[in-house]
Coordinates of C-alpha atoms and ligand atoms in Angstrom, one line a residue:
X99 CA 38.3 23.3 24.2
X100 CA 39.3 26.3 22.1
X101 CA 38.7 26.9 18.3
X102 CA 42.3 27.1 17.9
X103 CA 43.0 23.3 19.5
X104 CA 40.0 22.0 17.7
X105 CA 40.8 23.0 14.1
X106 CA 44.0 21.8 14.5
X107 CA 42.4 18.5 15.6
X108 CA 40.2 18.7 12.3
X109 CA 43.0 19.2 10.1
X110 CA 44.8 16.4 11.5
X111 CA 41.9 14.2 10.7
X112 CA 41.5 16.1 7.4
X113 CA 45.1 14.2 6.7
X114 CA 43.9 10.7 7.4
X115 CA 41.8 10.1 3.9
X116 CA 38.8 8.6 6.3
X117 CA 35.6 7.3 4.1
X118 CA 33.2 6.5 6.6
X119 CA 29.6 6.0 6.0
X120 CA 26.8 6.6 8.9
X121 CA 24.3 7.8 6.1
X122 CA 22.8 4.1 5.4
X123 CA 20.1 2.7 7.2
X124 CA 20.9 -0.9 5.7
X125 CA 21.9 -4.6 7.5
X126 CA 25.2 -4.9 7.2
X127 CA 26.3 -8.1 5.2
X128 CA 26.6 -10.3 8.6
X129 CA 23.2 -10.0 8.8
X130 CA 21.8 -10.7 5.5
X131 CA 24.5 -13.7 5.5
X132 CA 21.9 -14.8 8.3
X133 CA 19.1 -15.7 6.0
X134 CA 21.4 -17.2 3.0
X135 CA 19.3 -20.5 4.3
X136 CA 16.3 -19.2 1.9
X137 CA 17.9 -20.3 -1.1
X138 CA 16.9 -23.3 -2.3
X139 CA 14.9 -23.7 1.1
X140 CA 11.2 -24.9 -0.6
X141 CA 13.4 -27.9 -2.5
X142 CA 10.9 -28.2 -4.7
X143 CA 8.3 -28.0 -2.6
X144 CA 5.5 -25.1 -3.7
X145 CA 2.2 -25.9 -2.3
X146 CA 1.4 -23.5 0.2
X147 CA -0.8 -25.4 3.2
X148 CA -4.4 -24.2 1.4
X149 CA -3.0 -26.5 -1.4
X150 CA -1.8 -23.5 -3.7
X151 CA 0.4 -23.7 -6.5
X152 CA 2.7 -20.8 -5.4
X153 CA 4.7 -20.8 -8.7
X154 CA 1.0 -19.6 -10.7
X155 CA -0.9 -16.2 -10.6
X156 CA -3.7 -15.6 -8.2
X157 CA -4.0 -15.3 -4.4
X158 CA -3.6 -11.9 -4.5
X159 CA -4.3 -11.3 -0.3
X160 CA -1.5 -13.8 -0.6
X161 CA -1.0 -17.5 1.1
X162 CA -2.3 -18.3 4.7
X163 CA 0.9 -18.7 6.6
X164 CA 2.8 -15.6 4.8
X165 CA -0.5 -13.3 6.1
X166 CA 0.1 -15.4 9.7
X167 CA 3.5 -14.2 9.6
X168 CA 2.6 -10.5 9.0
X169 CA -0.1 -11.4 11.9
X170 CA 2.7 -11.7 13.8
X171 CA 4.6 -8.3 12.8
X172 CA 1.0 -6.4 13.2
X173 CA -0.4 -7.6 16.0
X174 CA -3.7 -9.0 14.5
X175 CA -5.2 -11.8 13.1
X176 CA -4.4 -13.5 9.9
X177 CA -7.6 -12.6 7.9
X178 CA -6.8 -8.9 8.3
X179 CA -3.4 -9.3 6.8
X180 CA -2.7 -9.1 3.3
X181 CA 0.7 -10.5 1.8
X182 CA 2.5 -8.6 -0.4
X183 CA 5.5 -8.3 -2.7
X184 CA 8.8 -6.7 -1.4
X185 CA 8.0 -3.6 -0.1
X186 CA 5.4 -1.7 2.7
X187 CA 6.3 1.5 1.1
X188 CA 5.1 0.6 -2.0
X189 CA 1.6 -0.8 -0.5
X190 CA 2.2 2.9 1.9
X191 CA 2.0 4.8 -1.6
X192 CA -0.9 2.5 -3.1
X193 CA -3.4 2.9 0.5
X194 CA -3.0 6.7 0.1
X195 CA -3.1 6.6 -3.2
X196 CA -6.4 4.7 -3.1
X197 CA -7.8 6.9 0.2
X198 CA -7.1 9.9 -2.3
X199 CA -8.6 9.0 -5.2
X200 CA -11.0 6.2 -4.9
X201 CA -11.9 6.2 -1.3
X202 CA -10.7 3.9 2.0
X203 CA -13.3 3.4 4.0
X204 CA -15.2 5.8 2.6
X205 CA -15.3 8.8 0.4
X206 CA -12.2 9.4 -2.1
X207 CA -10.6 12.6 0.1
X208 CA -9.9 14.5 -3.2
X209 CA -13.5 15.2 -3.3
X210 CA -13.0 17.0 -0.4
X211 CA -10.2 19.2 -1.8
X212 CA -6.5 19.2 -1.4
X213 CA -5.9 16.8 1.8
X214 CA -3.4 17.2 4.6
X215 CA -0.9 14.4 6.6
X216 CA 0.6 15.2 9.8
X217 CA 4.4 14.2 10.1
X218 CA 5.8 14.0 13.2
X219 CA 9.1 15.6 13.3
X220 CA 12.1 14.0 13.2
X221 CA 10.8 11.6 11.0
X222 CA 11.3 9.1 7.9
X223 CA 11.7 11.5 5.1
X224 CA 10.2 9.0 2.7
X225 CA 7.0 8.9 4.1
X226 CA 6.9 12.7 4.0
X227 CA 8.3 12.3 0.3
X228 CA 5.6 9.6 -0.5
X229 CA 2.6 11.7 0.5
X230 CA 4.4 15.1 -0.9
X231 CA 4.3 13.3 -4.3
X232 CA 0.4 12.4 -4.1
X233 CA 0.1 16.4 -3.8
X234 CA -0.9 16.1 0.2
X235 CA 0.4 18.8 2.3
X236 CA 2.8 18.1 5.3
X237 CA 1.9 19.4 8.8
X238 CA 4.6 18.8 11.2
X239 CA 3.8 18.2 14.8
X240 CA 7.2 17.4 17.6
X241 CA 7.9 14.1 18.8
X242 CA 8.5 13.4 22.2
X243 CA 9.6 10.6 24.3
X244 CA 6.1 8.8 24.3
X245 CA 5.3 9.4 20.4
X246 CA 4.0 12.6 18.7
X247 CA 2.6 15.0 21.0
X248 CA -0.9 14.7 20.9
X249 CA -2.2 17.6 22.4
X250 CA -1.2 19.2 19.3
X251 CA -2.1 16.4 17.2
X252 CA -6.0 16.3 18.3
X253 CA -6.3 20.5 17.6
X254 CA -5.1 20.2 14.4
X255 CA -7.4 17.0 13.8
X256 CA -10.2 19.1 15.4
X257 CA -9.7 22.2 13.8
X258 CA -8.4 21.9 10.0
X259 CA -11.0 19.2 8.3
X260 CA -8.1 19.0 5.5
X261 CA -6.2 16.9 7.6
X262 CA -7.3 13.0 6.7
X263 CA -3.9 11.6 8.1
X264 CA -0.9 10.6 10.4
X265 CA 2.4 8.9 10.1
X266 CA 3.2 6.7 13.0
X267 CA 6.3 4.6 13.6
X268 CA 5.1 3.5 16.6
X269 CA 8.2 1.2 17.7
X270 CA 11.6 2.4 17.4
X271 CA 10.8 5.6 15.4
X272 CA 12.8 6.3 12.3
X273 CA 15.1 8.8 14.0
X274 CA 14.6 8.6 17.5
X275 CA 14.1 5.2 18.4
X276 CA 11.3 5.9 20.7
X277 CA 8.5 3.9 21.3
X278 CA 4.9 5.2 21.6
X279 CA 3.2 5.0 25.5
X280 CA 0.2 3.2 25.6
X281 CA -1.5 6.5 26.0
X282 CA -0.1 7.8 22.9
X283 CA -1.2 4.2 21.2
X284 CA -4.8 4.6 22.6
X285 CA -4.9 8.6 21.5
X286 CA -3.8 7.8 17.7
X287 CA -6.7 5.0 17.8
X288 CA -9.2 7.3 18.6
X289 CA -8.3 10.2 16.5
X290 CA -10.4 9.0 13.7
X291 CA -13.4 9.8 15.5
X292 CA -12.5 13.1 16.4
X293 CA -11.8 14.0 12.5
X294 CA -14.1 16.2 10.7
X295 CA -14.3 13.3 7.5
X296 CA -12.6 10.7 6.4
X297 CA -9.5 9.6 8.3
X298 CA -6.7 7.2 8.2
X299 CA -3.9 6.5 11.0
X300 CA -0.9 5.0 8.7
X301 CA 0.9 2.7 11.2
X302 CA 4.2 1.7 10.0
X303 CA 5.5 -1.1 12.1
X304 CA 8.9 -1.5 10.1
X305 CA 10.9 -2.1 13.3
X306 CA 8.4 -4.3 15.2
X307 CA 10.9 -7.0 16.1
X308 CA 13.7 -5.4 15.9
X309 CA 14.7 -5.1 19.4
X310 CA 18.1 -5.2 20.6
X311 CA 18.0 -5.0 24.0
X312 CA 15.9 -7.5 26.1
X313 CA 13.5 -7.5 27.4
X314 CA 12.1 -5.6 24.3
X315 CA 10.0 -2.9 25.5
X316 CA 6.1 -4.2 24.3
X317 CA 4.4 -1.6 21.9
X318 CA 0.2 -1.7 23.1
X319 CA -1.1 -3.1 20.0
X320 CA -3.3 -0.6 18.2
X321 CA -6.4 -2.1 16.5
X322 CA -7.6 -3.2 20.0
X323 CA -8.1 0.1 21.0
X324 CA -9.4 1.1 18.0
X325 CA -12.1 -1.3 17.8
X326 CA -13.0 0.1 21.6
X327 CA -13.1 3.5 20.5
X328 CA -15.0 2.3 16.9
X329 CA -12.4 3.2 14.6
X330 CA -10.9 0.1 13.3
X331 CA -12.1 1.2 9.4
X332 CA -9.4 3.8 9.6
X333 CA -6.2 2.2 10.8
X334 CA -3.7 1.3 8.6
X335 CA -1.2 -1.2 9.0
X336 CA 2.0 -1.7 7.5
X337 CA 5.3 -4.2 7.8
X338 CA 7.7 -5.6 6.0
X339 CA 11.0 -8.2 6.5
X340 CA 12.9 -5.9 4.8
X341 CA 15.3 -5.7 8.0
X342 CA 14.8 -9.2 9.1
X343 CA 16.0 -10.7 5.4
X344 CA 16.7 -9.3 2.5
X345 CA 16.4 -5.2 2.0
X346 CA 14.2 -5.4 -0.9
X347 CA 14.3 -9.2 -1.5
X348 CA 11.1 -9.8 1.2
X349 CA 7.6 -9.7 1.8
X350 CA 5.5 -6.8 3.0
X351 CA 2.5 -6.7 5.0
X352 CA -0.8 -4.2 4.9
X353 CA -3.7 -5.0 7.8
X354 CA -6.8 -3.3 8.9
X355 CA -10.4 -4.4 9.3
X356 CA -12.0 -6.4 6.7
X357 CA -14.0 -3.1 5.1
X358 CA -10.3 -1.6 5.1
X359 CA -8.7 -4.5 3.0
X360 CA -11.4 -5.3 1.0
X361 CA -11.2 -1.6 -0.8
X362 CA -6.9 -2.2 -0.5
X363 CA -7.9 -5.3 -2.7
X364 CA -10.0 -3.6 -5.1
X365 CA -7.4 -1.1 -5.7
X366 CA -4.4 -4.1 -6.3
X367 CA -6.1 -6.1 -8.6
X368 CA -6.1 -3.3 -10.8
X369 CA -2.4 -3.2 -10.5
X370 CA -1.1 -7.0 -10.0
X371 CA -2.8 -10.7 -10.2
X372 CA -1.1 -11.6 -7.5
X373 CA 2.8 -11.2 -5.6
X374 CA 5.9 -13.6 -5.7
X375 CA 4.1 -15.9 -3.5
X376 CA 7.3 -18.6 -4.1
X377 CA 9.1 -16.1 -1.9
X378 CA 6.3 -15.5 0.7
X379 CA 6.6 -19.7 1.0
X380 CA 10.2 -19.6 1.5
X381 CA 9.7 -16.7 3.9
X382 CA 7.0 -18.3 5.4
X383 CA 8.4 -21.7 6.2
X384 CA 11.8 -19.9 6.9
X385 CA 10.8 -17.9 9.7
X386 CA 7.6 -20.1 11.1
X387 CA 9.8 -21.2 14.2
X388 CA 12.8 -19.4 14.1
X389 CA 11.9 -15.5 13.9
X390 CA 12.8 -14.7 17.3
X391 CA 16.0 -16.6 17.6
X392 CA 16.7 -14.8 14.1
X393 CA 16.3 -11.4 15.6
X394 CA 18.3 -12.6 18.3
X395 CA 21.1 -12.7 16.0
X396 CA 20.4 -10.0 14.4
X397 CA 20.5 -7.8 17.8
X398 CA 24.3 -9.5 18.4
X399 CA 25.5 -7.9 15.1
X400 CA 23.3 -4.3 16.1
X401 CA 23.7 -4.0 19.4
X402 CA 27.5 -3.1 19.8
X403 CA 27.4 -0.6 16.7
X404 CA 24.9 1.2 18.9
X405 CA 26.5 0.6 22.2
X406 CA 29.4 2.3 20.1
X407 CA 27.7 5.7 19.0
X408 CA 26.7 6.4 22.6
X409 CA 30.2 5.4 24.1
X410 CA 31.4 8.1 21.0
X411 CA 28.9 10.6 21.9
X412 CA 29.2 10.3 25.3
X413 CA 33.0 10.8 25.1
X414 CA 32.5 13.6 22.9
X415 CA 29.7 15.3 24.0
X416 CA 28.6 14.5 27.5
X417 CA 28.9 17.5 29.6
X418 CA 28.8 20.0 27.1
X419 CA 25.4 21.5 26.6
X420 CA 25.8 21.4 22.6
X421 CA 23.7 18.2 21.7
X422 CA 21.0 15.7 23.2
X423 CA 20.6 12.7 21.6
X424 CA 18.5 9.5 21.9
X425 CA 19.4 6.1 23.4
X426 CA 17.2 3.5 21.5
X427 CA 16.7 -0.1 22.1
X428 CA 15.8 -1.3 19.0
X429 CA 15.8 -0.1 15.3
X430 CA 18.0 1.5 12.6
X431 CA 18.7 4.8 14.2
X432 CA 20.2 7.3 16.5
X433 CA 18.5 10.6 16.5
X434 CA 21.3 13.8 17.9
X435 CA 19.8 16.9 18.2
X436 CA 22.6 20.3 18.6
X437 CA 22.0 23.7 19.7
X438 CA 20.3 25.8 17.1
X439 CA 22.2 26.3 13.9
X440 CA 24.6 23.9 13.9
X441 CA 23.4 20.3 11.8
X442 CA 24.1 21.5 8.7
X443 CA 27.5 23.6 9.0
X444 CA 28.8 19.9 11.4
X445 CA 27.6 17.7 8.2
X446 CA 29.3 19.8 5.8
X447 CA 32.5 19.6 8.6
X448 CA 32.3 15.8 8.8
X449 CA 31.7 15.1 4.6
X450 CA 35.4 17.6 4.5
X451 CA 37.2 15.1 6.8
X452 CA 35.1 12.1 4.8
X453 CA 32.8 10.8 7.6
X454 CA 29.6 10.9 5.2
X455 CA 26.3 11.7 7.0
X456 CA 22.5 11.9 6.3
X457 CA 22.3 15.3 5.0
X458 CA 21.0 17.9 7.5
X459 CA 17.2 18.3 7.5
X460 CA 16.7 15.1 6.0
X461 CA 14.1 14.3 8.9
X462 CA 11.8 16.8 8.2
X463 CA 9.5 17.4 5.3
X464 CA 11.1 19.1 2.1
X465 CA 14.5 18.7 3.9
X466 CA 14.0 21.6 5.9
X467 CA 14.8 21.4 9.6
X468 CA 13.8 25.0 10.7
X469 CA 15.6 24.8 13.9
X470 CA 18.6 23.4 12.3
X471 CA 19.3 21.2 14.6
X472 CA 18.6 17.4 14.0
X473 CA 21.3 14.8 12.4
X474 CA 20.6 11.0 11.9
X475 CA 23.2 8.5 12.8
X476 CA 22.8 5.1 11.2
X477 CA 25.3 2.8 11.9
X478 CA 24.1 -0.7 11.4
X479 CA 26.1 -0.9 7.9
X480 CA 29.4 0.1 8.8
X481 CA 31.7 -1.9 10.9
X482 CA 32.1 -1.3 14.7
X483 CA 35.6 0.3 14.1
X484 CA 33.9 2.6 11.6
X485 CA 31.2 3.5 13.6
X486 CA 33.8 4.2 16.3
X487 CA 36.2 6.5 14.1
X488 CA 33.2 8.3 12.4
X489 CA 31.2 9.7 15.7
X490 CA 34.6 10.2 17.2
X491 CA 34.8 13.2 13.7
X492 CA 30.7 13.7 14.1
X493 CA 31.1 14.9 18.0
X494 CA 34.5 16.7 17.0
X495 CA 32.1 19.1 14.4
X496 CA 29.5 19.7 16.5
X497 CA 32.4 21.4 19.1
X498 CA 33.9 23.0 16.0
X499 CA 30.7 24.2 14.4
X500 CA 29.4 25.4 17.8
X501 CA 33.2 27.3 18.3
X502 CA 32.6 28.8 15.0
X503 CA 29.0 30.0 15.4
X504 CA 30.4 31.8 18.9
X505 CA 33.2 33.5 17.0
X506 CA 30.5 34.8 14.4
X507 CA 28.7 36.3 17.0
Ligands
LIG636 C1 10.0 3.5 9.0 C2 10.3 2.8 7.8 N1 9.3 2.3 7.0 C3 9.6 1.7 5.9 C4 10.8 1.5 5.4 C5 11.1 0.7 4.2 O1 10.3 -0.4 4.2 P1 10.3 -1.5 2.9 O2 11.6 -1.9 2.7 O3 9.3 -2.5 3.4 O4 9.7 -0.7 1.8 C6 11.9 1.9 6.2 C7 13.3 1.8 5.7 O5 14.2 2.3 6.2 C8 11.6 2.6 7.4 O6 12.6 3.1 8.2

């Protein structure tokens, strides 16, 4: 299509006063209307099954069947599972705060200098945010289909005895929706031993049952391998039912090996006597027999938004050589890559029209996508029809932006 025919299209839109939304990688209000249940659902009822008062301090790995619930989320056993309050990124920020300055399994990695994270690219700009605000420096590495690509990973673990770290989001990664191989899974558990000192893999399960298409593609639990390969010290785990409740009204989970979780403890009694342990109960007993049937639901609400951002890009796109993008089955996100150069000029297109996305280089560290390229599509918080209407503008700015950038030439 030419530029002519497409800016005439834009201006048309331009016209329509759209406010559409694919920035937010929230539930939507169907879904959090699907735990209203939790409410009122201990009815006065707040002994945990050890006997514990939940309403009084203490506990502070937190009640038996809220750590069996995280089991369930991490793969592992109950014992390595400590409970939390409402949030994994808070307990994120408190592990490396700890592995920085008091030492994880080991020495404090300040004493070693400045220390070093590798974030896989696209990724969740709040874990790159979290460790840039402990002072760590941010190493990208790509992602690929299978996870971060390892070759590369292992020579910079080999080579650069700064580096003490990795971000994983091993099942539907935060963009691309990818799940790590079991090759990847076993490479990432073995890294540890291949680091120069102290090392920790930060595993951030947030979508671990969030599948929407069955049957859910299985993610090769990690601390098995890890254990093989003698490096079960240095994995971190991390959950949380922030997308299977309430965003920020539900419990978060940290596991690792009992040497692991005893120096997390140390470092949260100094902060807290304990979490909301009334709302792990209610969790708890809410989602003992019911969590897959609740994700279930969850996927019928998901499921079409997504099925609608490919039909739009698809429509839009397909055939034209100007963007790739992925096809998850699970998750919060869509990752779309363009040619070269054009994310940030299509963002600013779509914001003109009033299709709102996540700013351009939001997935890499310090917002800074050097290729340009990447754009994350959320659209679990805006209605089908939204979603519909807004990658309908998305794909038209690509074509525009990618007409423009020929004219410049
Ligand atoms: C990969 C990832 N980890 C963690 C979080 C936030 O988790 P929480 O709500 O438990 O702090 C998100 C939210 O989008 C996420 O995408």
């Amino acid at each position: 299509m030419d530029r002519q025919r497409l800016e005439q299209q834009f201006q048309a839109l331009k016209g329509a006063n759209l406010a559409l939304d694919l920035t937010r990688g929230k539930p939507a209000a169907q879904q959090l209307d699907l735990s209203n249940a939790l409410d009122g659902f201990l009815a006065g009822d707040y002994r945990a099954e050890d006997g514990t008062d939940v309403r009084n301090y203490g506990v502070l790995r937190g009640i038996p069947e809220a750590r069996a619930l995280g089991a369930r989320f991490l793969s592992l056993e109950p014992e390595f599972v400590i409970a939390g309050g409402n949030s994994s990124l808070t307990l994120m920020f408190h592990v490396l705060d700890a592995a920085l300055n008091a030492g994880v399994s080991g020495s404090a990695w300040r004493e070693g200098g400045p220390a070093k994270v590798i974030c896989p690219v696209p990724g969740y700009d709040r874990h790159f945010a979290l460790a840039d605000a402990l002072g760590m420096e941010l190493v990208t590495v790509p992602m690929t289909d299978d996870g971060p690509e390892m070759d590369q990973v292992e020579a910079i673990v080999r080579d650069d005895p700064a580096v003490r770290s990795i971000w994983c989001v091993p099942k539907y990664a935060n963009p691309t929706g990818c799940v790590y191989s079991p090759a990847t899974v076993r490479r990432l558990a073995e890294l540890p031993a291949r680091a120069q000192g102290g090392f920790l893999v930060l595993w951030d399960n947030a979508y671990a049952v969030h599948d929407f298409e069955f049957p859910a593609t299985p993610l090769t639990p990690i601390m098995p391998c890890a254990i093989e390969a003698g490096t079960e010290d240095h994995i971190a785990l991390f959950a949380s039912t922030s997308k299977v409740t309430f965003a920020t009204g539900g419990i978060a989970f940290v596991g690792g090996s009992e040497r692991f979780l005893a120096d997390i403890e140390k470092r949260l009694s100094i902060l807290m006597i304990g979490a909301d342990k009334v709302n792990q109960l209610r969790h708890a007993r809410f989602l003992k027999d019911r969590l897959d049937d609740h994700m279930r639901a969850h996927a019928e609400l998901v499921r079409p938004k997504f099925e609608a951002v490919q039909r739009g890009l698809e429509r839009g796109l397909g055939g034209t050589g100007l963007a790739v993008w992925t096809k998850p089955k699970g998750g919060y996100f869509v990752s779309l890559d363009t040619k070269p150069g054009l994310a940030k000029r299509t963002v600013a297109l779509a914001g003109e029209i009033g299709v709102a996305l996540t700013p351009a280089g939001a997935t890499f560290p310090h917002g800074h996508d050097p290729a340009d390229r990447n754009i994350r599509i959320a659209p679990t918080f805006a209605t089908v029809e939204a979603v519909e209407a807004g990658v309908d503008v998305l794909t038209l700015c690509v074509k525009l932006a990618a007409a423009e950038q020929v004219g410049c030439k």
